[in-house]
Amino acid sequence: LLADGFTGQITLGHDMMSVGSGAQNGGGGYLLWPDTLARMRKNGQLTEEAWHLLAVENPARILTAEG
């Protein structure tokens, strides 16, 4: 989706759906997406611009009912 130009339309969400999802049980826990995106950014798989859209601008637009 990022490569196809949809970065400005993606909003990430996450919830804990099972006990196995918790970090205490070997899952990613609530940090699954933040950790994954940080790793992608560090490895050059996610640009700073894409990071800013996904982590700041897209959520702000939705939470303030803009656009």
PDB file of N, CA, C and O in Angstrom:
ATOM      1  N   LEU A   1       0.817  -1.193   0.000  1.00  0.00           N
ATOM      2  CA  LEU A   1       0.000   0.000   0.000  1.00  0.00           C
ATOM      3  C   LEU A   1       0.862   1.259   0.000  1.00  0.00           C
ATOM      4  O   LEU A   1       0.508   2.238  -0.631  1.00  0.00           O
ATOM      5  N   LEU A   2       1.972   1.208   0.736  1.00  0.00           N
ATOM      6  CA  LEU A   2       2.855   2.365   0.764  1.00  0.00           C
ATOM      7  C   LEU A   2       3.451   2.615  -0.615  1.00  0.00           C
ATOM      8  O   LEU A   2       3.463   3.749  -1.095  1.00  0.00           O
ATOM      9  N   ALA A   3       3.933   1.561  -1.243  1.00  0.00           N
ATOM     10  CA  ALA A   3       4.555   1.674  -2.559  1.00  0.00           C
ATOM     11  C   ALA A   3       3.561   2.121  -3.628  1.00  0.00           C
ATOM     12  O   ALA A   3       3.948   2.732  -4.621  1.00  0.00           O
ATOM     13  N   ASP A   4       2.286   1.861  -3.421  1.00  0.00           N
ATOM     14  CA  ASP A   4       1.261   2.236  -4.383  1.00  0.00           C
ATOM     15  C   ASP A   4       0.682   3.627  -4.131  1.00  0.00           C
ATOM     16  O   ASP A   4      -0.285   4.025  -4.769  1.00  0.00           O
ATOM     17  N   GLY A   5       1.251   4.364  -3.167  1.00  0.00           N
ATOM     18  CA  GLY A   5       0.844   5.742  -2.936  1.00  0.00           C
ATOM     19  C   GLY A   5      -0.317   5.958  -1.991  1.00  0.00           C
ATOM     20  O   GLY A   5      -0.913   7.026  -1.970  1.00  0.00           O
ATOM     21  N   PHE A   6      -0.649   4.970  -1.189  1.00  0.00           N
ATOM     22  CA  PHE A   6      -1.784   5.101  -0.276  1.00  0.00           C
ATOM     23  C   PHE A   6      -1.388   5.535   1.141  1.00  0.00           C
ATOM     24  O   PHE A   6      -2.216   5.497   2.049  1.00  0.00           O
ATOM     25  N   THR A   7      -0.155   5.954   1.334  1.00  0.00           N
ATOM     26  CA  THR A   7       0.329   6.283   2.680  1.00  0.00           C
ATOM     27  C   THR A   7      -0.549   7.311   3.374  1.00  0.00           C
ATOM     28  O   THR A   7      -0.819   7.200   4.563  1.00  0.00           O
ATOM     29  N   GLY A   8      -1.017   8.297   2.649  1.00  0.00           N
ATOM     30  CA  GLY A   8      -1.860   9.338   3.234  1.00  0.00           C
ATOM     31  C   GLY A   8      -3.259   8.882   3.588  1.00  0.00           C
ATOM     32  O   GLY A   8      -4.008   9.623   4.213  1.00  0.00           O
ATOM     33  N   GLN A   9      -3.601   7.653   3.208  1.00  0.00           N
ATOM     34  CA  GLN A   9      -4.946   7.136   3.477  1.00  0.00           C
ATOM     35  C   GLN A   9      -4.955   5.992   4.487  1.00  0.00           C
ATOM     36  O   GLN A   9      -5.994   5.406   4.747  1.00  0.00           O
ATOM     37  N   ILE A  10      -3.805   5.686   5.052  1.00  0.00           N
ATOM     38  CA  ILE A  10      -3.697   4.554   5.980  1.00  0.00           C
ATOM     39  C   ILE A  10      -3.737   5.044   7.421  1.00  0.00           C
ATOM     40  O   ILE A  10      -3.040   5.976   7.793  1.00  0.00           O
ATOM     41  N   THR A  11      -4.568   4.399   8.200  1.00  0.00           N
ATOM     42  CA  THR A  11      -4.590   4.649   9.636  1.00  0.00           C
ATOM     43  C   THR A  11      -4.388   3.319  10.325  1.00  0.00           C
ATOM     44  O   THR A  11      -5.059   2.340  10.013  1.00  0.00           O
ATOM     45  N   LEU A  12      -3.446   3.275  11.224  1.00  0.00           N
ATOM     46  CA  LEU A  12      -3.124   2.032  11.919  1.00  0.00           C
ATOM     47  C   LEU A  12      -3.933   1.914  13.202  1.00  0.00           C
ATOM     48  O   LEU A  12      -4.148   2.895  13.907  1.00  0.00           O
ATOM     49  N   GLY A  13      -4.369   0.725  13.476  1.00  0.00           N
ATOM     50  CA  GLY A  13      -5.076   0.445  14.711  1.00  0.00           C
ATOM     51  C   GLY A  13      -4.591  -0.879  15.260  1.00  0.00           C
ATOM     52  O   GLY A  13      -4.011  -1.693  14.548  1.00  0.00           O
ATOM     53  N   HIS A  14      -4.805  -1.085  16.528  1.00  0.00           N
ATOM     54  CA  HIS A  14      -4.309  -2.310  17.142  1.00  0.00           C
ATOM     55  C   HIS A  14      -5.123  -2.587  18.392  1.00  0.00           C
ATOM     56  O   HIS A  14      -5.468  -1.676  19.129  1.00  0.00           O
ATOM     57  N   ASP A  15      -5.433  -3.817  18.605  1.00  0.00           N
ATOM     58  CA  ASP A  15      -6.072  -4.181  19.860  1.00  0.00           C
ATOM     59  C   ASP A  15      -5.604  -5.565  20.267  1.00  0.00           C
ATOM     60  O   ASP A  15      -5.014  -6.289  19.480  1.00  0.00           O
ATOM     61  N   MET A  16      -5.813  -5.882  21.489  1.00  0.00           N
ATOM     62  CA  MET A  16      -5.384  -7.172  22.023  1.00  0.00           C
ATOM     63  C   MET A  16      -6.554  -8.137  21.918  1.00  0.00           C
ATOM     64  O   MET A  16      -7.548  -7.991  22.604  1.00  0.00           O
ATOM     65  N   MET A  17      -6.421  -9.118  21.013  1.00  0.00           N
ATOM     66  CA  MET A  17      -7.554 -10.006  20.776  1.00  0.00           C
ATOM     67  C   MET A  17      -7.471 -11.330  21.520  1.00  0.00           C
ATOM     68  O   MET A  17      -8.427 -12.062  21.578  1.00  0.00           O
ATOM     69  N   SER A  18      -6.302 -11.642  22.044  1.00  0.00           N
ATOM     70  CA  SER A  18      -6.189 -12.901  22.772  1.00  0.00           C
ATOM     71  C   SER A  18      -5.064 -12.812  23.800  1.00  0.00           C
ATOM     72  O   SER A  18      -4.202 -11.945  23.707  1.00  0.00           O
ATOM     73  N   VAL A  19      -5.087 -13.714  24.743  1.00  0.00           N
ATOM     74  CA  VAL A  19      -4.047 -13.749  25.771  1.00  0.00           C
ATOM     75  C   VAL A  19      -2.670 -13.925  25.132  1.00  0.00           C
ATOM     76  O   VAL A  19      -1.695 -13.320  25.557  1.00  0.00           O
ATOM     77  N   GLY A  20      -2.591 -14.703  24.047  1.00  0.00           N
ATOM     78  CA  GLY A  20      -1.319 -14.947  23.379  1.00  0.00           C
ATOM     79  C   GLY A  20      -0.732 -13.719  22.702  1.00  0.00           C
ATOM     80  O   GLY A  20       0.446 -13.697  22.368  1.00  0.00           O
ATOM     81  N   SER A  21      -1.551 -12.687  22.504  1.00  0.00           N
ATOM     82  CA  SER A  21      -1.069 -11.461  21.884  1.00  0.00           C
ATOM     83  C   SER A  21      -0.254 -10.601  22.847  1.00  0.00           C
ATOM     84  O   SER A  21       0.490  -9.729  22.429  1.00  0.00           O
ATOM     85  N   GLY A  22      -0.420 -10.844  24.123  1.00  0.00           N
ATOM     86  CA  GLY A  22       0.269 -10.044  25.135  1.00  0.00           C
ATOM     87  C   GLY A  22       1.766 -10.307  25.167  1.00  0.00           C
ATOM     88  O   GLY A  22       2.224 -11.424  24.926  1.00  0.00           O
ATOM     89  N   ALA A  23       2.526  -9.268  25.455  1.00  0.00           N
ATOM     90  CA  ALA A  23       3.985  -9.393  25.513  1.00  0.00           C
ATOM     91  C   ALA A  23       4.414 -10.424  26.560  1.00  0.00           C
ATOM     92  O   ALA A  23       5.404 -11.132  26.368  1.00  0.00           O
ATOM     93  N   GLN A  24       3.656 -10.530  27.646  1.00  0.00           N
ATOM     94  CA  GLN A  24       4.006 -11.483  28.704  1.00  0.00           C
ATOM     95  C   GLN A  24       3.894 -12.928  28.229  1.00  0.00           C
ATOM     96  O   GLN A  24       4.449 -13.835  28.831  1.00  0.00           O
ATOM     97  N   ASN A  25       3.180 -13.135  27.104  1.00  0.00           N
ATOM     98  CA  ASN A  25       3.013 -14.479  26.556  1.00  0.00           C
ATOM     99  C   ASN A  25       3.738 -14.663  25.226  1.00  0.00           C
ATOM    100  O   ASN A  25       3.417 -15.566  24.460  1.00  0.00           O
ATOM    101  N   GLY A  26       4.681 -13.794  24.929  1.00  0.00           N
ATOM    102  CA  GLY A  26       5.477 -13.926  23.723  1.00  0.00           C
ATOM    103  C   GLY A  26       4.960 -13.178  22.510  1.00  0.00           C
ATOM    104  O   GLY A  26       5.580 -13.192  21.452  1.00  0.00           O
ATOM    105  N   GLY A  27       3.809 -12.508  22.634  1.00  0.00           N
ATOM    106  CA  GLY A  27       3.267 -11.729  21.522  1.00  0.00           C
ATOM    107  C   GLY A  27       3.889 -10.340  21.474  1.00  0.00           C
ATOM    108  O   GLY A  27       4.721  -9.981  22.294  1.00  0.00           O
ATOM    109  N   GLY A  28       3.452  -9.557  20.533  1.00  0.00           N
ATOM    110  CA  GLY A  28       3.983  -8.209  20.360  1.00  0.00           C
ATOM    111  C   GLY A  28       3.444  -7.206  21.360  1.00  0.00           C
ATOM    112  O   GLY A  28       4.008  -6.137  21.536  1.00  0.00           O
ATOM    113  N   GLY A  29       2.334  -7.542  22.001  1.00  0.00           N
ATOM    114  CA  GLY A  29       1.736  -6.613  22.954  1.00  0.00           C
ATOM    115  C   GLY A  29       1.253  -5.345  22.275  1.00  0.00           C
ATOM    116  O   GLY A  29       1.095  -5.290  21.059  1.00  0.00           O
ATOM    117  N   TYR A  30       1.034  -4.308  23.078  1.00  0.00           N
ATOM    118  CA  TYR A  30       0.541  -3.051  22.541  1.00  0.00           C
ATOM    119  C   TYR A  30       1.600  -2.324  21.713  1.00  0.00           C
ATOM    120  O   TYR A  30       1.298  -1.377  21.007  1.00  0.00           O
ATOM    121  N   LEU A  31       2.834  -2.743  21.787  1.00  0.00           N
ATOM    122  CA  LEU A  31       3.908  -2.094  21.027  1.00  0.00           C
ATOM    123  C   LEU A  31       4.176  -2.743  19.680  1.00  0.00           C
ATOM    124  O   LEU A  31       5.136  -2.375  18.999  1.00  0.00           O
ATOM    125  N   LEU A  32       3.342  -3.675  19.263  1.00  0.00           N
ATOM    126  CA  LEU A  32       3.560  -4.366  17.996  1.00  0.00           C
ATOM    127  C   LEU A  32       3.749  -3.388  16.834  1.00  0.00           C
ATOM    128  O   LEU A  32       4.761  -3.426  16.142  1.00  0.00           O
ATOM    129  N   TRP A  33       2.775  -2.508  16.592  1.00  0.00           N
ATOM    130  CA  TRP A  33       2.893  -1.577  15.466  1.00  0.00           C
ATOM    131  C   TRP A  33       3.980  -0.544  15.664  1.00  0.00           C
ATOM    132  O   TRP A  33       4.777  -0.311  14.752  1.00  0.00           O
ATOM    133  N   PRO A  34       4.059   0.118  16.818  1.00  0.00           N
ATOM    134  CA  PRO A  34       5.148   1.097  16.979  1.00  0.00           C
ATOM    135  C   PRO A  34       6.528   0.468  16.814  1.00  0.00           C
ATOM    136  O   PRO A  34       7.398   1.041  16.151  1.00  0.00           O
ATOM    137  N   ASP A  35       6.731  -0.707  17.363  1.00  0.00           N
ATOM    138  CA  ASP A  35       8.029  -1.382  17.227  1.00  0.00           C
ATOM    139  C   ASP A  35       8.303  -1.787  15.780  1.00  0.00           C
ATOM    140  O   ASP A  35       9.415  -1.651  15.279  1.00  0.00           O
ATOM    141  N   THR A  36       7.281  -2.289  15.099  1.00  0.00           N
ATOM    142  CA  THR A  36       7.439  -2.714  13.710  1.00  0.00           C
ATOM    143  C   THR A  36       7.780  -1.525  12.819  1.00  0.00           C
ATOM    144  O   THR A  36       8.695  -1.592  11.997  1.00  0.00           O
ATOM    145  N   LEU A  37       7.060  -0.423  12.983  1.00  0.00           N
ATOM    146  CA  LEU A  37       7.327   0.761  12.167  1.00  0.00           C
ATOM    147  C   LEU A  37       8.696   1.360  12.471  1.00  0.00           C
ATOM    148  O   LEU A  37       9.400   1.796  11.550  1.00  0.00           O
ATOM    149  N   ALA A  38       9.094   1.367  13.730  1.00  0.00           N
ATOM    150  CA  ALA A  38      10.423   1.875  14.086  1.00  0.00           C
ATOM    151  C   ALA A  38      11.513   1.019  13.449  1.00  0.00           C
ATOM    152  O   ALA A  38      12.519   1.539  12.937  1.00  0.00           O
ATOM    153  N   ARG A  39      11.324  -0.282  13.454  1.00  0.00           N
ATOM    154  CA  ARG A  39      12.291  -1.189  12.835  1.00  0.00           C
ATOM    155  C   ARG A  39      12.341  -0.971  11.316  1.00  0.00           C
ATOM    156  O   ARG A  39      13.413  -0.937  10.718  1.00  0.00           O
ATOM    157  N   MET A  40      11.189  -0.789  10.700  1.00  0.00           N
ATOM    158  CA  MET A  40      11.140  -0.534   9.254  1.00  0.00           C
ATOM    159  C   MET A  40      11.846   0.787   8.918  1.00  0.00           C
ATOM    160  O   MET A  40      12.548   0.882   7.918  1.00  0.00           O
ATOM    161  N   ARG A  41      11.658   1.776   9.754  1.00  0.00           N
ATOM    162  CA  ARG A  41      12.308   3.072   9.542  1.00  0.00           C
ATOM    163  C   ARG A  41      13.812   2.949   9.674  1.00  0.00           C
ATOM    164  O   ARG A  41      14.569   3.465   8.851  1.00  0.00           O
ATOM    165  N   LYS A  42      14.253   2.228  10.679  1.00  0.00           N
ATOM    166  CA  LYS A  42      15.681   2.030  10.906  1.00  0.00           C
ATOM    167  C   LYS A  42      16.327   1.254   9.760  1.00  0.00           C
ATOM    168  O   LYS A  42      17.459   1.531   9.368  1.00  0.00           O
ATOM    169  N   ASN A  43      15.601   0.290   9.200  1.00  0.00           N
ATOM    170  CA  ASN A  43      16.127  -0.544   8.113  1.00  0.00           C
ATOM    171  C   ASN A  43      15.963   0.089   6.731  1.00  0.00           C
ATOM    172  O   ASN A  43      16.286  -0.538   5.724  1.00  0.00           O
ATOM    173  N   GLY A  44      15.432   1.290   6.670  1.00  0.00           N
ATOM    174  CA  GLY A  44      15.255   1.966   5.389  1.00  0.00           C
ATOM    175  C   GLY A  44      14.050   1.510   4.600  1.00  0.00           C
ATOM    176  O   GLY A  44      13.914   1.836   3.424  1.00  0.00           O
ATOM    177  N   GLN A  45      13.155   0.758   5.231  1.00  0.00           N
ATOM    178  CA  GLN A  45      11.956   0.279   4.548  1.00  0.00           C
ATOM    179  C   GLN A  45      10.808   1.283   4.631  1.00  0.00           C
ATOM    180  O   GLN A  45       9.782   1.109   3.994  1.00  0.00           O
ATOM    181  N   LEU A  46      10.987   2.312   5.446  1.00  0.00           N
ATOM    182  CA  LEU A  46       9.950   3.317   5.657  1.00  0.00           C
ATOM    183  C   LEU A  46      10.638   4.674   5.690  1.00  0.00           C
ATOM    184  O   LEU A  46      11.540   4.898   6.493  1.00  0.00           O
ATOM    185  N   THR A  47      10.225   5.567   4.808  1.00  0.00           N
ATOM    186  CA  THR A  47      10.841   6.895   4.758  1.00  0.00           C
ATOM    187  C   THR A  47      10.379   7.742   5.941  1.00  0.00           C
ATOM    188  O   THR A  47       9.350   7.446   6.571  1.00  0.00           O
ATOM    189  N   GLU A  48      11.123   8.801   6.209  1.00  0.00           N
ATOM    190  CA  GLU A  48      10.721   9.730   7.270  1.00  0.00           C
ATOM    191  C   GLU A  48       9.365  10.355   6.942  1.00  0.00           C
ATOM    192  O   GLU A  48       8.542  10.564   7.829  1.00  0.00           O
ATOM    193  N   GLU A  49       9.140  10.651   5.662  1.00  0.00           N
ATOM    194  CA  GLU A  49       7.862  11.225   5.247  1.00  0.00           C
ATOM    195  C   GLU A  49       6.713  10.257   5.517  1.00  0.00           C
ATOM    196  O   GLU A  49       5.668  10.644   6.058  1.00  0.00           O
ATOM    197  N   ALA A  50       6.894   8.995   5.148  1.00  0.00           N
ATOM    198  CA  ALA A  50       5.854   7.987   5.390  1.00  0.00           C
ATOM    199  C   ALA A  50       5.623   7.801   6.879  1.00  0.00           C
ATOM    200  O   ALA A  50       4.478   7.689   7.334  1.00  0.00           O
ATOM    201  N   TRP A  51       6.696   7.773   7.659  1.00  0.00           N
ATOM    202  CA  TRP A  51       6.583   7.656   9.123  1.00  0.00           C
ATOM    203  C   TRP A  51       5.739   8.795   9.673  1.00  0.00           C
ATOM    204  O   TRP A  51       4.843   8.603  10.471  1.00  0.00           O
ATOM    205  N   HIS A  52       6.030  10.016   9.234  1.00  0.00           N
ATOM    206  CA  HIS A  52       5.313  11.183   9.741  1.00  0.00           C
ATOM    207  C   HIS A  52       3.826  11.117   9.364  1.00  0.00           C
ATOM    208  O   HIS A  52       2.961  11.437  10.184  1.00  0.00           O
ATOM    209  N   LEU A  53       3.537  10.678   8.152  1.00  0.00           N
ATOM    210  CA  LEU A  53       2.139  10.528   7.746  1.00  0.00           C
ATOM    211  C   LEU A  53       1.424   9.491   8.606  1.00  0.00           C
ATOM    212  O   LEU A  53       0.337   9.741   9.118  1.00  0.00           O
ATOM    213  N   LEU A  54       2.035   8.324   8.758  1.00  0.00           N
ATOM    214  CA  LEU A  54       1.407   7.225   9.496  1.00  0.00           C
ATOM    215  C   LEU A  54       1.276   7.505  10.983  1.00  0.00           C
ATOM    216  O   LEU A  54       0.278   7.133  11.611  1.00  0.00           O
ATOM    217  N   ALA A  55       2.282   8.147  11.556  1.00  0.00           N
ATOM    218  CA  ALA A  55       2.320   8.312  13.018  1.00  0.00           C
ATOM    219  C   ALA A  55       1.767   9.648  13.510  1.00  0.00           C
ATOM    220  O   ALA A  55       1.383   9.754  14.670  1.00  0.00           O
ATOM    221  N   VAL A  56       1.734  10.661  12.635  1.00  0.00           N
ATOM    222  CA  VAL A  56       1.334  11.988  13.102  1.00  0.00           C
ATOM    223  C   VAL A  56       0.158  12.553  12.292  1.00  0.00           C
ATOM    224  O   VAL A  56      -0.913  12.807  12.841  1.00  0.00           O
ATOM    225  N   GLU A  57       0.367  12.767  11.007  1.00  0.00           N
ATOM    226  CA  GLU A  57      -0.627  13.483  10.217  1.00  0.00           C
ATOM    227  C   GLU A  57      -1.937  12.723  10.018  1.00  0.00           C
ATOM    228  O   GLU A  57      -3.014  13.302  10.193  1.00  0.00           O
ATOM    229  N   ASN A  58      -1.872  11.458   9.642  1.00  0.00           N
ATOM    230  CA  ASN A  58      -3.110  10.699   9.408  1.00  0.00           C
ATOM    231  C   ASN A  58      -3.956  10.585  10.678  1.00  0.00           C
ATOM    232  O   ASN A  58      -5.158  10.865  10.637  1.00  0.00           O
ATOM    233  N   PRO A  59      -3.366  10.194  11.818  1.00  0.00           N
ATOM    234  CA  PRO A  59      -4.186  10.136  13.037  1.00  0.00           C
ATOM    235  C   PRO A  59      -4.740  11.505  13.429  1.00  0.00           C
ATOM    236  O   PRO A  59      -5.895  11.613  13.846  1.00  0.00           O
ATOM    237  N   ALA A  60      -3.937  12.567  13.280  1.00  0.00           N
ATOM    238  CA  ALA A  60      -4.405  13.909  13.644  1.00  0.00           C
ATOM    239  C   ALA A  60      -5.591  14.324  12.784  1.00  0.00           C
ATOM    240  O   ALA A  60      -6.559  14.911  13.279  1.00  0.00           O
ATOM    241  N   ARG A  61      -5.519  14.011  11.495  1.00  0.00           N
ATOM    242  CA  ARG A  61      -6.606  14.368  10.592  1.00  0.00           C
ATOM    243  C   ARG A  61      -7.898  13.656  10.999  1.00  0.00           C
ATOM    244  O   ARG A  61      -8.979  14.246  11.011  1.00  0.00           O
ATOM    245  N   ILE A  62      -7.794  12.396  11.350  1.00  0.00           N
ATOM    246  CA  ILE A  62      -8.983  11.642  11.741  1.00  0.00           C
ATOM    247  C   ILE A  62      -9.522  12.104  13.086  1.00  0.00           C
ATOM    248  O   ILE A  62     -10.722  12.296  13.262  1.00  0.00           O
ATOM    249  N   LEU A  63      -8.636  12.312  14.038  1.00  0.00           N
ATOM    250  CA  LEU A  63      -9.066  12.693  15.383  1.00  0.00           C
ATOM    251  C   LEU A  63      -9.631  14.107  15.454  1.00  0.00           C
ATOM    252  O   LEU A  63     -10.355  14.428  16.385  1.00  0.00           O
ATOM    253  N   THR A  64      -9.284  14.936  14.484  1.00  0.00           N
ATOM    254  CA  THR A  64      -9.832  16.297  14.455  1.00  0.00           C
ATOM    255  C   THR A  64     -10.919  16.440  13.398  1.00  0.00           C
ATOM    256  O   THR A  64     -11.388  17.538  13.142  1.00  0.00           O
ATOM    257  N   ALA A  65     -11.310  15.344  12.770  1.00  0.00           N
ATOM    258  CA  ALA A  65     -12.368  15.292  11.762  1.00  0.00           C
ATOM    259  C   ALA A  65     -12.067  16.195  10.565  1.00  0.00           C
ATOM    260  O   ALA A  65     -12.968  16.794   9.984  1.00  0.00           O
ATOM    261  N   GLU A  66     -10.798  16.300  10.184  1.00  0.00           N
ATOM    262  CA  GLU A  66     -10.426  17.061   8.988  1.00  0.00           C
ATOM    263  C   GLU A  66     -10.278  16.087   7.819  1.00  0.00           C
ATOM    264  O   GLU A  66      -9.724  15.018   7.961  1.00  0.00           O
ATOM    265  N   GLY A  67     -10.697  16.494   6.669  1.00  0.00           N
ATOM    266  CA  GLY A  67     -10.494  15.724   5.445  1.00  0.00           C
ATOM    267  C   GLY A  67     -11.241  14.464   5.374  1.00  0.00           C
ATOM    268  O   GLY A  67     -11.119  13.571   4.702  1.00  0.00           O
TER     269      GLY A  67
END
